[in-house]
Short mmCIF file of C-alpha atoms in Angstrom, two decimals:
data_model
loop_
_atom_site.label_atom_id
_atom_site.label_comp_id
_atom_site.label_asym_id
_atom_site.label_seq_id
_atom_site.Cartn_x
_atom_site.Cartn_y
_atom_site.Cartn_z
CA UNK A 1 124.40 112.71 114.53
CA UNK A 2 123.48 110.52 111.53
CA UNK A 3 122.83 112.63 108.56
CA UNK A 4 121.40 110.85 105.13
CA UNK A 5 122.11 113.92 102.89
CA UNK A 6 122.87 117.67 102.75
CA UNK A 7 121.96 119.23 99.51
CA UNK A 8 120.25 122.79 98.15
CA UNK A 9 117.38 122.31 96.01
CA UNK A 10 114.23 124.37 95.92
CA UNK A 11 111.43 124.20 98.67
CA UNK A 12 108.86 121.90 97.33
CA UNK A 13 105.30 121.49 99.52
CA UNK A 14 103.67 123.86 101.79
CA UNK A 15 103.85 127.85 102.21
CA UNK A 16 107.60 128.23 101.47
CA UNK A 17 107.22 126.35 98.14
CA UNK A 18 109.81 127.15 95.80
CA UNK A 19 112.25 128.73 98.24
CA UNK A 20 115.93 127.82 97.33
CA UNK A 21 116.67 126.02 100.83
CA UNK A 22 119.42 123.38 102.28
CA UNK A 23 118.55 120.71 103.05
CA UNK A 24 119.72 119.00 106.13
CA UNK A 25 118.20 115.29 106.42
CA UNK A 26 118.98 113.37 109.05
CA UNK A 27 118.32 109.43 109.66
CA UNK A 28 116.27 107.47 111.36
CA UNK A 29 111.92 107.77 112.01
CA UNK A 30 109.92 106.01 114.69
CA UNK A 31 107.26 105.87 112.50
CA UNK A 32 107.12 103.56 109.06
CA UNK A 33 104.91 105.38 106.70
CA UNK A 34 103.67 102.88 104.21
CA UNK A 35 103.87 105.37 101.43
CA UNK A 36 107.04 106.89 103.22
CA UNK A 37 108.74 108.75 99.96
CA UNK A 38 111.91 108.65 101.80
CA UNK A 39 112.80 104.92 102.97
CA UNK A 40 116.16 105.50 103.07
CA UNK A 41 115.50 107.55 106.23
CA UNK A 42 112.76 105.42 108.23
CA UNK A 43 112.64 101.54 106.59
CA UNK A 44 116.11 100.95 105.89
CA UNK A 45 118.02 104.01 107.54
CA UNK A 46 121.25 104.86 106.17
CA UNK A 47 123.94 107.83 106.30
CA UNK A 48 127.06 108.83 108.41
CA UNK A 49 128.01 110.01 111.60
CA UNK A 50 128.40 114.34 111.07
CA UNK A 51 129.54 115.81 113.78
CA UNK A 52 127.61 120.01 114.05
CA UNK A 53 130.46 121.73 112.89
CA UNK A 54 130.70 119.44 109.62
CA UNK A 55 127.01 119.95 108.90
CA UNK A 56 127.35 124.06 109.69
CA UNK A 57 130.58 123.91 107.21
CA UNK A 58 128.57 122.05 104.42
CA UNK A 59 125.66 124.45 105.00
CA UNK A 60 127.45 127.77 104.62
CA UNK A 61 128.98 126.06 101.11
CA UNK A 62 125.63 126.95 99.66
CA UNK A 63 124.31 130.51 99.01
CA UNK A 64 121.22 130.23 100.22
CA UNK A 65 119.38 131.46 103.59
CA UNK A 66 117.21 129.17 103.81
CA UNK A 67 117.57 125.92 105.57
CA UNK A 68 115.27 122.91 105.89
CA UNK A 69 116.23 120.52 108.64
CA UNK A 70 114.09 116.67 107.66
CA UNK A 71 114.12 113.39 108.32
CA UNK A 72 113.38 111.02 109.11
CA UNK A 73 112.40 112.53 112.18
CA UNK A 74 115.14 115.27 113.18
CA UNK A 75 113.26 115.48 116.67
CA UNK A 76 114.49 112.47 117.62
CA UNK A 77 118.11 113.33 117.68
CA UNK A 78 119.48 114.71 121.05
CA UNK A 79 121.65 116.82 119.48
CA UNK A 80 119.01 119.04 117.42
CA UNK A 81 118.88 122.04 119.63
CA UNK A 82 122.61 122.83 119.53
CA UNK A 83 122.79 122.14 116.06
CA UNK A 84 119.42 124.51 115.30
CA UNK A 85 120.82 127.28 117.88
CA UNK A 86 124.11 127.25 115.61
CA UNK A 87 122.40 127.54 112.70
CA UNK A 88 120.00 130.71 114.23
CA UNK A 89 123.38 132.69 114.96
CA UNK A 90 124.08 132.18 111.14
CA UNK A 91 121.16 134.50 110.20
CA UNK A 92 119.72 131.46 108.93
CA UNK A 93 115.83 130.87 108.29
CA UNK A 94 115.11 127.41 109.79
CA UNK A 95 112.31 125.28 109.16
CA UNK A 96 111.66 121.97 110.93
CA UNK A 97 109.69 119.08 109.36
CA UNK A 98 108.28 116.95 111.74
CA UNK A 99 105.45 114.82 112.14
CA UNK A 100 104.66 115.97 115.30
CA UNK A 101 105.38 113.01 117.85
CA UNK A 102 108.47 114.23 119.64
CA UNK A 103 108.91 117.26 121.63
CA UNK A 104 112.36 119.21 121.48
CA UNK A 105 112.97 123.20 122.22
CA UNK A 106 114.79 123.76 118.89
CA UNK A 107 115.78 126.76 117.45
CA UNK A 108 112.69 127.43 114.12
CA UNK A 109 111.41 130.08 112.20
CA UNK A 110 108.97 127.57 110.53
CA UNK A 111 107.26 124.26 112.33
CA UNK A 112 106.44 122.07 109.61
CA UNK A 113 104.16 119.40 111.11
CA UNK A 114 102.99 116.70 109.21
CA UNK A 115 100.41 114.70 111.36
CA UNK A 116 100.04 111.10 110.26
CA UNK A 117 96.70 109.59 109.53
CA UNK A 118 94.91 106.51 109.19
CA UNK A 119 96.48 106.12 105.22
CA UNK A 120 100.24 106.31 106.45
CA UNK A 121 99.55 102.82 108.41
CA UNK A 122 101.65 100.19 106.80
CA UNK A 123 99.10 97.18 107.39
CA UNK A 124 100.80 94.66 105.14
CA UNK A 125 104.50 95.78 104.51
CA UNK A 126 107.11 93.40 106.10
CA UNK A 127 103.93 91.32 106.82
CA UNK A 128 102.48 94.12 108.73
CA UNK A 129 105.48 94.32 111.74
CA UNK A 130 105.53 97.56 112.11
CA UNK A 131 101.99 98.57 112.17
CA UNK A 132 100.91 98.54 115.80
CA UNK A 133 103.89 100.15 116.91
CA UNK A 134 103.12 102.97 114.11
CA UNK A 135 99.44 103.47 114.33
CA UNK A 136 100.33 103.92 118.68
CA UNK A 137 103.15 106.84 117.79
CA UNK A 138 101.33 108.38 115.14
CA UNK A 139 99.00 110.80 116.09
CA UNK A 140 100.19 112.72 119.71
CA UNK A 141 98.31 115.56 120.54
CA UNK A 142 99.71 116.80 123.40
CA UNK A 143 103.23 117.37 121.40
CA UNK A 144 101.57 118.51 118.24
CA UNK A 145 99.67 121.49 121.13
CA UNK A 146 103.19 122.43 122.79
CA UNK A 147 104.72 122.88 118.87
CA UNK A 148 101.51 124.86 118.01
CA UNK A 149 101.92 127.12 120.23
CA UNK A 150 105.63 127.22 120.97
CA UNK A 151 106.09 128.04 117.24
CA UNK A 152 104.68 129.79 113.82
CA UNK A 153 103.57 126.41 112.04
CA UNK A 154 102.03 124.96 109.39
CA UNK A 155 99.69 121.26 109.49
CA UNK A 156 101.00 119.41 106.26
CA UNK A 157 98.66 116.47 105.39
CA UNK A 158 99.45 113.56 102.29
CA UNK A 159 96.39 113.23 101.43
CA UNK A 160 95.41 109.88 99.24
CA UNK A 161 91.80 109.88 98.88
CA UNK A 162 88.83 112.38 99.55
CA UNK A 163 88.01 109.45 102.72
CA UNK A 164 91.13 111.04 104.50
CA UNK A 165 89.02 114.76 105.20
CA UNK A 166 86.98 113.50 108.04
CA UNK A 167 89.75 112.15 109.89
CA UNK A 168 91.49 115.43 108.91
CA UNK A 169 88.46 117.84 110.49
CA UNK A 170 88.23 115.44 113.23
CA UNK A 171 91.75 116.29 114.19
CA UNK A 172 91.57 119.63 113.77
CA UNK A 173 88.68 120.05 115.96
CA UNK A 174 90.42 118.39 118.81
CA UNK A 175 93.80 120.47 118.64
CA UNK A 176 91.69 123.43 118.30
CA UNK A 177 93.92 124.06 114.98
CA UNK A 178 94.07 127.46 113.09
CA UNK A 179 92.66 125.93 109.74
CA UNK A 180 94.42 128.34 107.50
CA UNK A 181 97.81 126.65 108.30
CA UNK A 182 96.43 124.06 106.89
CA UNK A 183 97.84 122.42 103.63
CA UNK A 184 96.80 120.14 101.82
CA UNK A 185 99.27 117.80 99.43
CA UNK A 186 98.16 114.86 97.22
CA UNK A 187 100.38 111.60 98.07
CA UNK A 188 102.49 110.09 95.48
CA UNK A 189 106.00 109.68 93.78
CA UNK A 190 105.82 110.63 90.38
CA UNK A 191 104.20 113.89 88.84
CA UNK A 192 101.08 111.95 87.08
CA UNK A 193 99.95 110.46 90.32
CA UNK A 194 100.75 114.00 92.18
CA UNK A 195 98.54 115.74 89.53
CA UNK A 196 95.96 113.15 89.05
CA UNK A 197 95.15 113.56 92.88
CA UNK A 198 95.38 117.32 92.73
CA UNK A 199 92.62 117.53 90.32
CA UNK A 200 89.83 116.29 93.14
CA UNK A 201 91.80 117.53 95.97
CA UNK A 202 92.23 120.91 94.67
CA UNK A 203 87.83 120.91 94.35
CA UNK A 204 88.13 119.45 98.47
CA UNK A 205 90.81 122.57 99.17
CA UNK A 206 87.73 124.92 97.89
CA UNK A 207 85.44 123.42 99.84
CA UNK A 208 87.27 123.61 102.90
CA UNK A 209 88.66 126.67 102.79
CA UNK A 210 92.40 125.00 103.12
CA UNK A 211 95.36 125.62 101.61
CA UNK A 212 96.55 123.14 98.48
CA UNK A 213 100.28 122.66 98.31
CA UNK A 214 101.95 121.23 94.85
CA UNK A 215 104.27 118.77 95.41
CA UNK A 216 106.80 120.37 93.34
CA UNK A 217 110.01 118.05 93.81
CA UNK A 218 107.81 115.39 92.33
CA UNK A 219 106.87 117.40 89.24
CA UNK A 220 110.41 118.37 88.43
CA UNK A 221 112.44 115.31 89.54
CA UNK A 222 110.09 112.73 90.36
CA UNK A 223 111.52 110.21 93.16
CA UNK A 224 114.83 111.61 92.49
CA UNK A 225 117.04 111.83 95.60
CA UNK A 226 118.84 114.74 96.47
CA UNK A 227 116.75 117.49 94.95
#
């Protein structure tokens, strides 16, 4: 399978935040997130072929328990459920990220979803190409249902601007969604933006009652890779 990188780092957004974790990030999206803080993965996918064995070997290099399988979109790659069922009979805590559009029965001790909305849409990047076919694959409720209840989760949403809540409770309401696995992360690359955002969406995370994650690979490193 095509793997960008494999590195150990700390876990940075949602209910896990801060965990020392691997992470295992694999290539390729069929989505093309405008804001997409990973392009390397989804507009311009890069990386090598690992073969399962490789990936387990560079895993167990690292002391941690904790591994975070990413993207990309690792969902899309057949060979996800062996490689998650070898890393379960390691003793290892797995979390997926996904944003919810493909359906696989991996191995996970943690379903990260991150549902794309309306502000992921890249309407004029590469003169707007890819937009149709991403605003079509980007919100599936019928696979975001079967990981919902197939899994523990948690409903990760980059939030840009307080207009992005509606379409937020308007989703919820149609998946029928627990809202305390909600969380709530402000979008951006670099720890002024992050914290300019969290000021007003922290006030939003009170109102709602939902969870506010810090983005903390962005206040440490910024748009480093690798960490």
């Amino acid at each position: 399978m095509k793997i960008s990188e494999i590195f150990y780092s700390v876990q940075g957004e949602g209910i896990l935040v801060g965990v020392p974790s691997v992470f295992v990030r694999t290539s390729g999206c069929n989505l093309r997130c405008v804001w997409c803080d990973t392009p390397y993965t989804s507009w311009k996918p890069e990386g090598r072929e690992m073969s399962a064995e490789e990936i387990l070997a560079t895993v167990r290099s690292f002391p941690a328990r904790h591994v975070v399988v990413t993207g990309g979109e690792p969902m899309l790659l057949e060979a996800m459920v062996p490689l998650t069922d070898s890393l379960r009979a390691e003793g290892l805590h797995i979390t997926i990220e996904t944003a919810g559009t493909v359906f696989q029965p991996v191995a996970s001790d943690l379903m990260s979803i991150s549902p794309k909305l309306a502000n992921s849409t890249p309407h004029t990047r590469e003169d707007g190409k890819w937009a149709q076919q991403h605003d079509r694959l980007r919100y599936q409720p019928d696979v975001l249902r079967k990981l919902m209840s197939g899994y523990d989760y948690q409903l990760k949403f980059v939030v840009a601007s307080p207009e992005d809540i509606p379409e937020i409770n308007t989703m919820l309401g149609d998946l029928k969604a627990d809202r305390s696995k909600v969380v709530l992360m402000p979008e951006g690359t670099s720890a002024e933006v992050v914290q300019e955002r969290g000021r007003w969406l922290a006030e939003i995370a009170k109102k709602e009652l939902f969870r506010l994650s810090p983005r903390l690979h962005v206040d440490l490193w910024g748009d480093e890779r690798g960490r």
